[in-house]
Amino acid sequence: MNIVTYVFGIVVALLVLVAVVELLRRRRLRERHALWWIVAGVVALVVAVFPGLLVSTAAVLGFSVPTNLGFFVCLVLLFMVSVSQSAELTALEEKTRVLAEQSALLEERIERIEQEHEVAERPTAGPTTPGPTHAEQTLSAHVHDADRRG
């Protein structure tokens, strides 16, 4: 490996770590989400500083080309990030559903209270007598129908 490739690997790994730390510092990334990116940065830095480690590890694990081990590790890392994000999304969807249900119940309660308040504030024109009950209305309708037919 030539010196340019060696230095480039170290610089890129350090940039990844600096970027993740800066996002954490600015509170643009939470610690639990940064974990896998920090792991990736540290692994990249170790492999960049000690490239022979990748070659020997690949040989021990049976990879014929050390780069294939690197791709495999990246694939596993991205899989772990995806699973982590999916778990977080599922939890947030559940919280959103619960909040939407609570909001709907509160809106219904507010409407009911406002309607009760409007009924209580209506002016009355004097003493009111209660209207006929449903049974009285039905009986009256039957009597009226019988009068028309008879």
Short mmCIF file of N, CA and C in Angstrom, two decimals:
data_model
loop_
_atom_site.label_atom_id
_atom_site.label_comp_id
_atom_site.label_asym_id
_atom_site.label_seq_id
_atom_site.Cartn_x
_atom_site.Cartn_y
_atom_site.Cartn_z
N MET A 1 0.85 -1.16 0.00
CA MET A 1 0.00 0.00 0.00
C MET A 1 0.91 1.23 0.00
N ASN A 2 0.54 2.19 -0.87
CA ASN A 2 1.38 3.40 -0.90
C ASN A 2 0.97 4.37 0.20
N ILE A 3 1.80 5.34 0.43
CA ILE A 3 1.61 6.28 1.53
C ILE A 3 0.36 7.15 1.36
N VAL A 4 0.01 7.48 0.10
CA VAL A 4 -1.18 8.32 -0.15
C VAL A 4 -2.44 7.58 0.27
N THR A 5 -2.57 6.33 -0.08
CA THR A 5 -3.74 5.54 0.30
C THR A 5 -3.80 5.38 1.82
N TYR A 6 -2.66 5.15 2.43
CA TYR A 6 -2.58 4.99 3.88
C TYR A 6 -3.05 6.25 4.60
N VAL A 7 -2.55 7.39 4.20
CA VAL A 7 -2.93 8.68 4.81
C VAL A 7 -4.38 9.00 4.51
N PHE A 8 -4.83 8.74 3.28
CA PHE A 8 -6.22 9.00 2.91
C PHE A 8 -7.18 8.21 3.80
N GLY A 9 -6.90 6.95 4.06
CA GLY A 9 -7.75 6.13 4.93
C GLY A 9 -7.83 6.68 6.34
N ILE A 10 -6.69 7.12 6.86
CA ILE A 10 -6.68 7.68 8.21
C ILE A 10 -7.47 8.99 8.27
N VAL A 11 -7.27 9.85 7.27
CA VAL A 11 -7.97 11.14 7.24
C VAL A 11 -9.48 10.95 7.13
N VAL A 12 -9.92 10.04 6.28
CA VAL A 12 -11.36 9.80 6.11
C VAL A 12 -11.96 9.25 7.41
N ALA A 13 -11.27 8.32 8.05
CA ALA A 13 -11.77 7.76 9.31
C ALA A 13 -11.87 8.85 10.38
N LEU A 14 -10.86 9.70 10.46
CA LEU A 14 -10.89 10.79 11.42
C LEU A 14 -12.00 11.79 11.11
N LEU A 15 -12.23 12.07 9.82
CA LEU A 15 -13.32 12.99 9.44
C LEU A 15 -14.68 12.43 9.85
N VAL A 16 -14.86 11.13 9.69
CA VAL A 16 -16.12 10.50 10.10
C VAL A 16 -16.33 10.68 11.60
N LEU A 17 -15.29 10.40 12.38
CA LEU A 17 -15.39 10.55 13.82
C LEU A 17 -15.63 12.00 14.24
N VAL A 18 -14.93 12.92 13.62
CA VAL A 18 -15.11 14.34 13.94
C VAL A 18 -16.53 14.78 13.58
N ALA A 19 -17.03 14.34 12.43
CA ALA A 19 -18.38 14.73 12.02
C ALA A 19 -19.43 14.21 13.00
N VAL A 20 -19.29 12.97 13.44
CA VAL A 20 -20.25 12.39 14.38
C VAL A 20 -20.18 13.13 15.73
N VAL A 21 -18.97 13.39 16.20
CA VAL A 21 -18.82 14.11 17.47
C VAL A 21 -19.40 15.52 17.36
N GLU A 22 -19.18 16.17 16.24
CA GLU A 22 -19.72 17.53 16.05
C GLU A 22 -21.25 17.51 16.02
N LEU A 23 -21.84 16.53 15.36
CA LEU A 23 -23.30 16.41 15.35
C LEU A 23 -23.83 16.14 16.75
N LEU A 24 -23.11 15.36 17.52
CA LEU A 24 -23.51 15.12 18.91
C LEU A 24 -23.41 16.41 19.72
N ARG A 25 -22.33 17.15 19.53
CA ARG A 25 -22.11 18.38 20.28
C ARG A 25 -23.20 19.42 20.00
N ARG A 26 -23.62 19.50 18.75
CA ARG A 26 -24.67 20.45 18.34
C ARG A 26 -26.07 19.93 18.61
N ARG A 27 -26.15 18.75 19.18
CA ARG A 27 -27.43 18.09 19.47
C ARG A 27 -28.26 17.85 18.21
N ARG A 28 -27.59 17.58 17.11
CA ARG A 28 -28.27 17.23 15.85
C ARG A 28 -28.37 15.71 15.71
N LEU A 29 -27.69 14.99 16.60
CA LEU A 29 -27.67 13.53 16.59
C LEU A 29 -27.66 13.08 18.04
N ARG A 30 -28.51 12.13 18.37
CA ARG A 30 -28.57 11.63 19.74
C ARG A 30 -27.57 10.49 19.92
N GLU A 31 -27.17 10.27 21.15
CA GLU A 31 -26.13 9.30 21.46
C GLU A 31 -26.48 7.90 20.97
N ARG A 32 -27.73 7.49 21.20
CA ARG A 32 -28.10 6.14 20.81
C ARG A 32 -28.09 5.95 19.29
N HIS A 33 -28.30 7.04 18.53
CA HIS A 33 -28.23 6.94 17.08
C HIS A 33 -26.79 7.03 16.58
N ALA A 34 -25.93 7.67 17.35
CA ALA A 34 -24.54 7.86 16.95
C ALA A 34 -23.68 6.63 17.24
N LEU A 35 -24.17 5.73 18.05
CA LEU A 35 -23.37 4.58 18.48
C LEU A 35 -22.78 3.81 17.31
N TRP A 36 -23.62 3.44 16.35
CA TRP A 36 -23.13 2.62 15.23
C TRP A 36 -22.18 3.41 14.34
N TRP A 37 -22.39 4.72 14.22
CA TRP A 37 -21.48 5.52 13.39
C TRP A 37 -20.13 5.70 14.07
N ILE A 38 -20.14 5.78 15.39
CA ILE A 38 -18.86 5.84 16.11
C ILE A 38 -18.13 4.51 15.98
N VAL A 39 -18.86 3.41 16.08
CA VAL A 39 -18.24 2.08 15.88
C VAL A 39 -17.62 2.00 14.49
N ALA A 40 -18.34 2.47 13.48
CA ALA A 40 -17.82 2.44 12.11
C ALA A 40 -16.57 3.30 11.99
N GLY A 41 -16.58 4.47 12.58
CA GLY A 41 -15.42 5.35 12.51
C GLY A 41 -14.20 4.75 13.20
N VAL A 42 -14.41 4.15 14.36
CA VAL A 42 -13.30 3.54 15.10
C VAL A 42 -12.74 2.34 14.33
N VAL A 43 -13.62 1.49 13.81
CA VAL A 43 -13.15 0.33 13.02
C VAL A 43 -12.39 0.82 11.79
N ALA A 44 -12.90 1.83 11.11
CA ALA A 44 -12.21 2.37 9.92
C ALA A 44 -10.86 2.94 10.30
N LEU A 45 -10.78 3.62 11.44
CA LEU A 45 -9.51 4.20 11.88
C LEU A 45 -8.50 3.09 12.23
N VAL A 46 -8.95 2.06 12.93
CA VAL A 46 -8.05 0.94 13.28
C VAL A 46 -7.55 0.25 12.01
N VAL A 47 -8.44 0.01 11.06
CA VAL A 47 -8.03 -0.65 9.80
C VAL A 47 -7.12 0.27 9.00
N ALA A 48 -7.37 1.58 9.03
CA ALA A 48 -6.53 2.52 8.29
C ALA A 48 -5.13 2.60 8.90
N VAL A 49 -5.05 2.59 10.21
CA VAL A 49 -3.74 2.66 10.87
C VAL A 49 -3.00 1.33 10.79
N PHE A 50 -3.70 0.23 10.91
CA PHE A 50 -3.10 -1.10 10.87
C PHE A 50 -3.71 -1.92 9.73
N PRO A 51 -3.35 -1.66 8.48
CA PRO A 51 -3.96 -2.37 7.35
C PRO A 51 -3.69 -3.87 7.37
N GLY A 52 -2.61 -4.29 7.97
CA GLY A 52 -2.31 -5.71 8.06
C GLY A 52 -3.33 -6.46 8.90
N LEU A 53 -3.99 -5.75 9.81
CA LEU A 53 -5.01 -6.35 10.65
C LEU A 53 -6.19 -6.86 9.81
N LEU A 54 -6.56 -6.09 8.80
CA LEU A 54 -7.65 -6.50 7.90
C LEU A 54 -7.24 -7.74 7.12
N VAL A 55 -6.01 -7.77 6.64
CA VAL A 55 -5.51 -8.91 5.85
C VAL A 55 -5.49 -10.17 6.71
N SER A 56 -4.94 -10.08 7.90
CA SER A 56 -4.84 -11.27 8.76
C SER A 56 -6.22 -11.73 9.24
N THR A 57 -7.10 -10.79 9.58
CA THR A 57 -8.45 -11.16 10.00
C THR A 57 -9.21 -11.82 8.86
N ALA A 58 -9.07 -11.28 7.65
CA ALA A 58 -9.73 -11.89 6.49
C ALA A 58 -9.23 -13.31 6.27
N ALA A 59 -7.92 -13.54 6.42
CA ALA A 59 -7.36 -14.89 6.24
C ALA A 59 -7.89 -15.85 7.30
N VAL A 60 -7.98 -15.38 8.55
CA VAL A 60 -8.48 -16.24 9.63
C VAL A 60 -9.95 -16.60 9.41
N LEU A 61 -10.74 -15.63 8.94
CA LEU A 61 -12.17 -15.87 8.73
C LEU A 61 -12.49 -16.55 7.41
N GLY A 62 -11.48 -16.72 6.55
CA GLY A 62 -11.68 -17.45 5.30
C GLY A 62 -12.07 -16.59 4.12
N PHE A 63 -11.89 -15.29 4.20
CA PHE A 63 -12.15 -14.41 3.07
C PHE A 63 -10.92 -14.43 2.17
N SER A 64 -11.13 -14.69 0.88
CA SER A 64 -9.98 -14.76 -0.02
C SER A 64 -9.44 -13.36 -0.35
N VAL A 65 -10.30 -12.37 -0.32
CA VAL A 65 -9.89 -10.99 -0.60
C VAL A 65 -10.24 -10.15 0.63
N PRO A 66 -9.26 -9.47 1.24
CA PRO A 66 -9.54 -8.68 2.44
C PRO A 66 -10.61 -7.60 2.24
N THR A 67 -10.71 -7.07 1.05
CA THR A 67 -11.74 -6.05 0.78
C THR A 67 -13.14 -6.61 0.97
N ASN A 68 -13.32 -7.90 0.67
CA ASN A 68 -14.63 -8.53 0.87
C ASN A 68 -15.02 -8.51 2.34
N LEU A 69 -14.05 -8.70 3.24
CA LEU A 69 -14.33 -8.60 4.66
C LEU A 69 -14.77 -7.17 5.01
N GLY A 70 -14.12 -6.19 4.44
CA GLY A 70 -14.50 -4.79 4.66
C GLY A 70 -15.92 -4.53 4.21
N PHE A 71 -16.28 -5.03 3.03
CA PHE A 71 -17.65 -4.85 2.53
C PHE A 71 -18.65 -5.58 3.43
N PHE A 72 -18.29 -6.76 3.88
CA PHE A 72 -19.18 -7.52 4.75
C PHE A 72 -19.41 -6.77 6.07
N VAL A 73 -18.35 -6.24 6.66
CA VAL A 73 -18.48 -5.48 7.90
C VAL A 73 -19.36 -4.25 7.68
N CYS A 74 -19.17 -3.57 6.55
CA CYS A 74 -20.01 -2.40 6.23
C CYS A 74 -21.47 -2.81 6.07
N LEU A 75 -21.71 -3.93 5.43
CA LEU A 75 -23.07 -4.43 5.24
C LEU A 75 -23.73 -4.72 6.59
N VAL A 76 -23.00 -5.38 7.48
CA VAL A 76 -23.53 -5.69 8.81
C VAL A 76 -23.80 -4.39 9.58
N LEU A 77 -22.90 -3.45 9.48
CA LEU A 77 -23.07 -2.17 10.17
C LEU A 77 -24.33 -1.44 9.67
N LEU A 78 -24.51 -1.39 8.37
CA LEU A 78 -25.70 -0.72 7.82
C LEU A 78 -26.98 -1.47 8.18
N PHE A 79 -26.90 -2.78 8.28
CA PHE A 79 -28.05 -3.57 8.71
C PHE A 79 -28.41 -3.21 10.15
N MET A 80 -27.41 -3.08 11.01
CA MET A 80 -27.66 -2.74 12.40
C MET A 80 -28.25 -1.33 12.53
N VAL A 81 -27.78 -0.40 11.72
CA VAL A 81 -28.34 0.95 11.72
C VAL A 81 -29.80 0.90 11.28
N SER A 82 -30.08 0.12 10.26
CA SER A 82 -31.45 0.01 9.75
C SER A 82 -32.38 -0.60 10.81
N VAL A 83 -31.95 -1.64 11.48
CA VAL A 83 -32.77 -2.26 12.52
C VAL A 83 -33.00 -1.27 13.67
N SER A 84 -31.96 -0.57 14.05
CA SER A 84 -32.08 0.42 15.12
C SER A 84 -33.09 1.51 14.74
N GLN A 85 -33.01 2.01 13.53
CA GLN A 85 -33.94 3.04 13.07
C GLN A 85 -35.37 2.51 12.98
N SER A 86 -35.52 1.27 12.56
CA SER A 86 -36.85 0.68 12.47
C SER A 86 -37.49 0.54 13.84
N ALA A 87 -36.70 0.14 14.83
CA ALA A 87 -37.22 0.03 16.19
C ALA A 87 -37.64 1.40 16.72
N GLU A 88 -36.85 2.40 16.45
CA GLU A 88 -37.18 3.77 16.88
C GLU A 88 -38.44 4.26 16.18
N LEU A 89 -38.57 3.98 14.90
CA LEU A 89 -39.75 4.39 14.14
C LEU A 89 -41.01 3.72 14.68
N THR A 90 -40.92 2.45 15.01
CA THR A 90 -42.07 1.74 15.56
C THR A 90 -42.52 2.36 16.87
N ALA A 91 -41.58 2.68 17.73
CA ALA A 91 -41.93 3.31 19.01
C ALA A 91 -42.58 4.67 18.79
N LEU A 92 -42.06 5.45 17.85
CA LEU A 92 -42.62 6.77 17.58
C LEU A 92 -44.02 6.68 16.96
N GLU A 93 -44.24 5.68 16.12
CA GLU A 93 -45.57 5.49 15.54
C GLU A 93 -46.59 5.19 16.63
N GLU A 94 -46.21 4.35 17.59
CA GLU A 94 -47.11 4.02 18.69
C GLU A 94 -47.42 5.26 19.52
N LYS A 95 -46.41 6.06 19.82
CA LYS A 95 -46.63 7.29 20.59
C LYS A 95 -47.53 8.25 19.82
N THR A 96 -47.35 8.35 18.51
CA THR A 96 -48.17 9.23 17.69
C THR A 96 -49.63 8.78 17.70
N ARG A 97 -49.85 7.47 17.61
CA ARG A 97 -51.20 6.93 17.62
C ARG A 97 -51.89 7.25 18.96
N VAL A 98 -51.19 7.04 20.05
CA VAL A 98 -51.76 7.32 21.38
C VAL A 98 -52.08 8.80 21.52
N LEU A 99 -51.17 9.66 21.08
CA LEU A 99 -51.42 11.10 21.17
C LEU A 99 -52.61 11.53 20.31
N ALA A 100 -52.75 10.94 19.13
CA ALA A 100 -53.88 11.28 18.26
C ALA A 100 -55.20 10.86 18.92
N GLU A 101 -55.21 9.68 19.55
CA GLU A 101 -56.43 9.24 20.23
C GLU A 101 -56.76 10.16 21.41
N GLN A 102 -55.75 10.53 22.19
CA GLN A 102 -55.99 11.43 23.32
C GLN A 102 -56.48 12.79 22.83
N SER A 103 -55.92 13.28 21.75
CA SER A 103 -56.33 14.57 21.20
C SER A 103 -57.79 14.52 20.74
N ALA A 104 -58.17 13.44 20.08
CA ALA A 104 -59.56 13.32 19.62
C ALA A 104 -60.53 13.28 20.80
N LEU A 105 -60.16 12.55 21.85
CA LEU A 105 -61.03 12.50 23.02
C LEU A 105 -61.15 13.87 23.69
N LEU A 106 -60.05 14.58 23.77
CA LEU A 106 -60.09 15.92 24.37
C LEU A 106 -60.91 16.89 23.53
N GLU A 107 -60.80 16.82 22.21
CA GLU A 107 -61.61 17.68 21.35
C GLU A 107 -63.09 17.39 21.52
N GLU A 108 -63.44 16.12 21.61
CA GLU A 108 -64.85 15.75 21.80
C GLU A 108 -65.35 16.26 23.14
N ARG A 109 -64.52 16.18 24.17
CA ARG A 109 -64.90 16.66 25.49
C ARG A 109 -65.10 18.18 25.48
N ILE A 110 -64.20 18.90 24.81
CA ILE A 110 -64.32 20.36 24.71
C ILE A 110 -65.61 20.75 24.00
N GLU A 111 -65.94 20.06 22.90
CA GLU A 111 -67.17 20.36 22.16
C GLU A 111 -68.40 20.12 23.04
N ARG A 112 -68.39 19.03 23.80
CA ARG A 112 -69.51 18.72 24.67
C ARG A 112 -69.66 19.78 25.75
N ILE A 113 -68.56 20.21 26.35
CA ILE A 113 -68.61 21.25 27.39
C ILE A 113 -69.08 22.57 26.80
N GLU A 114 -68.62 22.93 25.59
CA GLU A 114 -69.06 24.17 24.95
C GLU A 114 -70.55 24.13 24.66
N GLN A 115 -71.06 22.98 24.21
CA GLN A 115 -72.50 22.87 23.95
C GLN A 115 -73.30 23.01 25.24
N GLU A 116 -72.83 22.40 26.30
CA GLU A 116 -73.52 22.52 27.59
C GLU A 116 -73.49 23.97 28.07
N HIS A 117 -72.39 24.63 27.84
CA HIS A 117 -72.25 26.03 28.25
C HIS A 117 -73.20 26.92 27.45
N GLU A 118 -73.34 26.67 26.14
CA GLU A 118 -74.24 27.46 25.31
C GLU A 118 -75.68 27.26 25.74
N VAL A 119 -76.07 26.03 26.06
CA VAL A 119 -77.44 25.76 26.50
C VAL A 119 -77.71 26.46 27.82
N ALA A 120 -76.75 26.48 28.70
CA ALA A 120 -76.93 27.11 30.01
C ALA A 120 -77.03 28.63 29.89
N GLU A 121 -76.42 29.23 28.87
CA GLU A 121 -76.44 30.68 28.72
C GLU A 121 -77.62 31.21 27.91
N ARG A 122 -78.39 30.37 27.28
CA ARG A 122 -79.53 30.83 26.47
C ARG A 122 -80.56 31.50 27.36
N PRO A 123 -81.04 32.67 26.91
CA PRO A 123 -82.08 33.35 27.73
C PRO A 123 -83.41 32.61 27.57
N THR A 124 -84.15 32.60 28.65
CA THR A 124 -85.45 31.95 28.60
C THR A 124 -86.52 33.03 28.56
N ALA A 125 -87.62 32.81 27.83
CA ALA A 125 -88.68 33.80 27.65
C ALA A 125 -89.68 33.73 28.78
N GLY A 126 -89.50 32.96 29.71
CA GLY A 126 -90.42 32.81 30.83
C GLY A 126 -90.39 31.36 31.27
N PRO A 127 -91.32 31.04 32.10
CA PRO A 127 -91.34 29.64 32.54
C PRO A 127 -91.67 28.74 31.36
N THR A 128 -90.91 27.73 31.24
CA THR A 128 -91.14 26.80 30.13
C THR A 128 -91.74 25.54 30.68
N THR A 129 -92.61 25.02 29.87
CA THR A 129 -93.19 23.74 30.23
C THR A 129 -92.52 22.69 29.38
N PRO A 130 -92.27 21.59 29.96
CA PRO A 130 -91.59 20.56 29.17
C PRO A 130 -92.49 20.10 28.03
N GLY A 131 -91.91 19.80 26.91
CA GLY A 131 -92.66 19.36 25.74
C GLY A 131 -93.15 17.94 25.93
N PRO A 132 -93.96 17.51 24.99
CA PRO A 132 -94.50 16.16 25.11
C PRO A 132 -93.40 15.12 24.98
N THR A 133 -93.59 14.05 25.68
CA THR A 133 -92.61 12.96 25.62
C THR A 133 -92.79 12.22 24.31
N HIS A 134 -91.87 11.34 24.02
CA HIS A 134 -91.93 10.57 22.79
C HIS A 134 -93.20 9.72 22.76
N ALA A 135 -93.53 9.15 23.89
CA ALA A 135 -94.73 8.31 23.94
C ALA A 135 -95.98 9.16 23.68
N GLU A 136 -96.03 10.37 24.25
CA GLU A 136 -97.17 11.26 24.03
C GLU A 136 -97.27 11.68 22.57
N GLN A 137 -96.14 11.94 21.94
CA GLN A 137 -96.16 12.31 20.52
C GLN A 137 -96.65 11.15 19.67
N THR A 138 -96.22 9.96 19.97
CA THR A 138 -96.66 8.78 19.21
C THR A 138 -98.16 8.56 19.37
N LEU A 139 -98.65 8.67 20.61
CA LEU A 139 -100.08 8.50 20.87
C LEU A 139 -100.88 9.55 20.13
N SER A 140 -100.43 10.79 20.15
CA SER A 140 -101.12 11.87 19.46
C SER A 140 -101.17 11.61 17.96
N ALA A 141 -100.08 11.10 17.40
CA ALA A 141 -100.06 10.81 15.96
C ALA A 141 -101.03 9.71 15.61
N HIS A 142 -101.14 8.69 16.47
CA HIS A 142 -102.08 7.60 16.20
C HIS A 142 -103.52 8.07 16.30
N VAL A 143 -103.82 8.94 17.26
CA VAL A 143 -105.16 9.49 17.42
C VAL A 143 -105.51 10.33 16.21
N HIS A 144 -104.56 11.15 15.75
CA HIS A 144 -104.78 12.01 14.59
C HIS A 144 -105.03 11.16 13.34
N ASP A 145 -104.28 10.10 13.16
CA ASP A 145 -104.48 9.20 12.03
C ASP A 145 -105.85 8.52 12.10
N ALA A 146 -106.26 8.12 13.31
CA ALA A 146 -107.55 7.48 13.46
C ALA A 146 -108.68 8.44 13.16
N ASP A 147 -108.54 9.71 13.54
CA ASP A 147 -109.55 10.71 13.26
C ASP A 147 -109.70 10.93 11.75
N ARG A 148 -108.60 10.94 11.05
CA ARG A 148 -108.66 11.17 9.59
C ARG A 148 -109.31 9.99 8.89
N ARG A 149 -109.08 8.80 9.34
CA ARG A 149 -109.64 7.61 8.70
C ARG A 149 -111.10 7.41 9.09
N GLY A 150 -111.47 7.82 10.23
CA GLY A 150 -112.78 7.50 10.77
C GLY A 150 -113.77 8.52 10.54
#
